[in-house]
Amino acid sequence: MVDPVWAGVIGTAVGALAGSATSLLSPLILWRTESRRLEVEHSNAVALSETQHNQELERLAEEGKQADQEYRRRLISQWRDGLEKAAEELRQREYQESIDHVVPDLPNLQAMQWFASLRPHLNPSLDWVTVINVGVYYAYSHSDGPELAAEIARIEREWGLV
């Protein structure tokens, strides 16, 4: 059997050693736990940030697409209004001709603001578009109305607005 004094000394030594080891290892264990928690938090924050960034990019792309569509709708509307005004101007000039018996100048498409924005979108294979693109004076006539209306409708379909 072990002497009770030695048992007390060994017990005290083992207790002191266990207490010392715990007090020495505890900060290390806490540090590693906290380090892992911070790594997980950081990776979650990065993932959340990337997700939010991607969502913002998608939102901005959608807004840009909607703005483009709205701009194109306004262009189509301006072109149709301009075409209607050109036809009305032609009718008024013809009416004036019937009263004055003087042949008036026909409306010049080149000088019309709405036509300047339409011209780059016209089908270049059309004969009258080739004449317009040369830059000479091009008088609006009754036959131009349906052709321009058809071109505007083609552009509208091409842009996916109908």
Short mmCIF file of C-alpha atoms in Angstrom, two decimals:
data_model
loop_
_atom_site.label_atom_id
_atom_site.label_comp_id
_atom_site.label_asym_id
_atom_site.label_seq_id
_atom_site.Cartn_x
_atom_site.Cartn_y
_atom_site.Cartn_z
CA MET A 1 0.00 0.00 0.00
CA VAL A 2 0.96 3.54 -0.55
CA ASP A 3 1.89 5.73 2.29
CA PRO A 4 -0.84 8.33 2.91
CA VAL A 5 1.72 11.12 2.76
CA TRP A 6 2.88 10.01 -0.66
CA ALA A 7 -0.68 9.63 -1.80
CA GLY A 8 -1.30 13.23 -0.73
CA VAL A 9 1.83 14.47 -2.50
CA ILE A 10 1.02 12.60 -5.70
CA GLY A 11 -2.61 13.75 -5.59
CA THR A 12 -1.55 17.34 -5.07
CA ALA A 13 0.99 17.11 -7.90
CA VAL A 14 -1.54 15.58 -10.29
CA GLY A 15 -4.16 18.18 -9.36
CA ALA A 16 -1.68 21.01 -9.76
CA LEU A 17 -0.52 19.64 -13.10
CA ALA A 18 -4.09 19.23 -14.36
CA GLY A 19 -5.01 22.74 -13.21
CA SER A 20 -1.90 24.22 -14.79
CA ALA A 21 -2.50 22.38 -18.08
CA THR A 22 -6.10 23.58 -18.16
CA SER A 23 -5.12 27.15 -17.45
CA LEU A 24 -2.39 27.00 -20.12
CA LEU A 25 -4.46 25.24 -22.81
CA SER A 26 -7.72 27.12 -22.26
CA PRO A 27 -6.62 30.36 -24.01
CA LEU A 28 -5.25 28.34 -26.95
CA ILE A 29 -8.52 26.44 -27.31
CA LEU A 30 -10.53 29.67 -27.06
CA TRP A 31 -8.27 31.37 -29.61
CA ARG A 32 -8.66 28.52 -32.14
CA THR A 33 -12.44 28.45 -31.64
CA GLU A 34 -12.70 32.22 -32.12
CA SER A 35 -10.40 32.05 -35.15
CA ARG A 36 -12.61 29.44 -36.82
CA ARG A 37 -15.76 31.42 -35.99
CA LEU A 38 -14.24 34.54 -37.58
CA GLU A 39 -13.23 32.58 -40.70
CA VAL A 40 -16.79 31.30 -41.09
CA GLU A 41 -18.20 34.80 -40.53
CA HIS A 42 -15.80 36.22 -43.11
CA SER A 43 -16.67 33.60 -45.73
CA ASN A 44 -20.39 34.18 -45.09
CA ALA A 45 -19.92 37.94 -45.42
CA VAL A 46 -18.02 37.50 -48.69
CA ALA A 47 -20.71 35.19 -50.07
CA LEU A 48 -23.45 37.63 -49.03
CA SER A 49 -21.55 40.55 -50.55
CA GLU A 50 -21.09 38.70 -53.84
CA THR A 51 -24.77 37.76 -53.92
CA GLN A 52 -25.84 41.34 -53.25
CA HIS A 53 -23.41 42.62 -55.88
CA ASN A 54 -24.75 40.18 -58.48
CA GLN A 55 -28.33 41.12 -57.64
CA GLU A 56 -27.46 44.81 -58.01
CA LEU A 57 -25.84 44.13 -61.39
CA GLU A 58 -28.93 42.23 -62.54
CA ARG A 59 -31.20 45.05 -61.34
CA LEU A 60 -29.11 47.67 -63.14
CA ALA A 61 -29.05 45.58 -66.32
CA GLU A 62 -32.84 45.23 -66.19
CA GLU A 63 -33.26 48.97 -65.59
CA GLY A 64 -30.97 49.68 -68.55
CA LYS A 65 -32.94 47.31 -70.74
CA GLN A 66 -36.21 48.97 -69.72
CA ALA A 67 -34.73 52.42 -70.35
CA ASP A 68 -33.60 51.31 -73.82
CA GLN A 69 -37.06 49.96 -74.59
CA GLU A 70 -38.69 53.17 -73.36
CA TYR A 71 -36.29 55.25 -75.47
CA ARG A 72 -37.09 53.14 -78.53
CA ARG A 73 -40.83 53.49 -77.90
CA ARG A 74 -40.41 57.28 -77.75
CA LEU A 75 -38.46 57.21 -81.03
CA ILE A 76 -41.17 55.17 -82.73
CA SER A 77 -43.80 57.60 -81.43
CA GLN A 78 -41.77 60.61 -82.63
CA TRP A 79 -41.33 59.05 -86.05
CA ARG A 80 -45.03 58.33 -86.41
CA ASP A 81 -45.93 61.84 -85.23
CA GLY A 82 -43.39 63.33 -87.64
CA LEU A 83 -44.73 61.24 -90.50
CA GLU A 84 -48.25 62.43 -89.71
CA LYS A 85 -47.08 66.07 -89.59
CA ALA A 86 -45.25 65.69 -92.92
CA ALA A 87 -48.39 64.26 -94.52
CA GLU A 88 -50.45 67.12 -93.06
CA GLU A 89 -47.93 69.68 -94.32
CA LEU A 90 -48.12 68.12 -97.79
CA ARG A 91 -51.93 68.28 -97.72
CA GLN A 92 -51.81 71.94 -96.68
CA ARG A 93 -49.35 72.80 -99.44
CA GLU A 94 -51.51 71.01 -102.01
CA TYR A 95 -54.55 72.88 -100.75
CA GLN A 96 -52.63 76.16 -100.99
CA GLU A 97 -51.62 75.20 -104.54
CA SER A 98 -55.26 74.68 -105.49
CA ILE A 99 -56.09 78.16 -104.20
CA ASP A 100 -53.04 80.08 -105.46
CA HIS A 101 -52.35 77.99 -108.58
CA VAL A 102 -48.66 78.10 -107.64
CA VAL A 103 -46.76 74.87 -107.21
CA PRO A 104 -45.24 75.01 -103.72
CA ASP A 105 -42.08 73.28 -102.64
CA LEU A 106 -42.75 69.88 -101.15
CA PRO A 107 -41.64 69.21 -97.56
CA ASN A 108 -37.95 68.26 -97.37
CA LEU A 109 -37.45 65.06 -95.39
CA GLN A 110 -33.77 65.87 -94.87
CA ALA A 111 -34.70 69.00 -92.89
CA MET A 112 -37.08 67.23 -90.51
CA GLN A 113 -35.65 66.44 -87.09
CA TRP A 114 -37.64 63.24 -86.61
CA PHE A 115 -36.36 61.93 -89.93
CA ALA A 116 -32.73 62.52 -88.93
CA SER A 117 -33.13 60.01 -86.09
CA LEU A 118 -35.01 57.55 -88.33
CA ARG A 119 -32.61 57.63 -91.27
CA PRO A 120 -29.83 55.42 -89.78
CA HIS A 121 -32.38 52.67 -89.13
CA LEU A 122 -33.88 52.58 -92.63
CA ASN A 123 -33.28 49.57 -94.83
CA PRO A 124 -30.41 50.65 -97.14
CA SER A 125 -31.53 48.31 -99.93
CA LEU A 126 -34.57 50.47 -100.69
CA ASP A 127 -33.98 52.74 -103.70
CA TRP A 128 -35.36 55.92 -102.15
CA VAL A 129 -33.27 55.35 -99.01
CA THR A 130 -30.15 55.27 -101.18
CA VAL A 131 -31.15 58.64 -102.65
CA ILE A 132 -31.74 60.03 -99.15
CA ASN A 133 -28.38 58.78 -97.90
CA VAL A 134 -26.58 60.59 -100.72
CA GLY A 135 -27.68 63.78 -98.97
CA VAL A 136 -29.58 65.49 -101.75
CA TYR A 137 -32.84 67.34 -101.19
CA TYR A 138 -35.56 64.74 -100.86
CA ALA A 139 -39.13 65.98 -101.07
CA TYR A 140 -41.79 64.10 -99.16
CA SER A 141 -44.62 62.83 -101.37
CA HIS A 142 -47.76 60.76 -100.86
CA SER A 143 -45.99 57.55 -101.93
CA ASP A 144 -43.40 57.99 -99.17
CA GLY A 145 -45.97 57.83 -96.37
CA PRO A 146 -46.87 54.13 -96.63
CA GLU A 147 -43.25 53.14 -97.28
CA LEU A 148 -42.00 55.08 -94.25
CA ALA A 149 -44.85 53.71 -92.12
CA ALA A 150 -43.88 50.17 -93.20
CA GLU A 151 -40.22 50.87 -92.35
CA ILE A 152 -41.18 52.22 -88.93
CA ALA A 153 -43.30 49.11 -88.32
CA ARG A 154 -40.39 46.88 -89.41
CA ILE A 155 -38.02 48.64 -87.02
CA GLU A 156 -40.58 48.36 -84.22
CA ARG A 157 -40.86 44.59 -84.80
CA GLU A 158 -37.08 44.26 -85.08
CA TRP A 159 -36.68 45.97 -81.70
CA GLY A 160 -39.26 43.64 -80.15
CA LEU A 161 -41.68 46.41 -79.20
CA VAL A 162 -44.72 44.63 -80.67
#
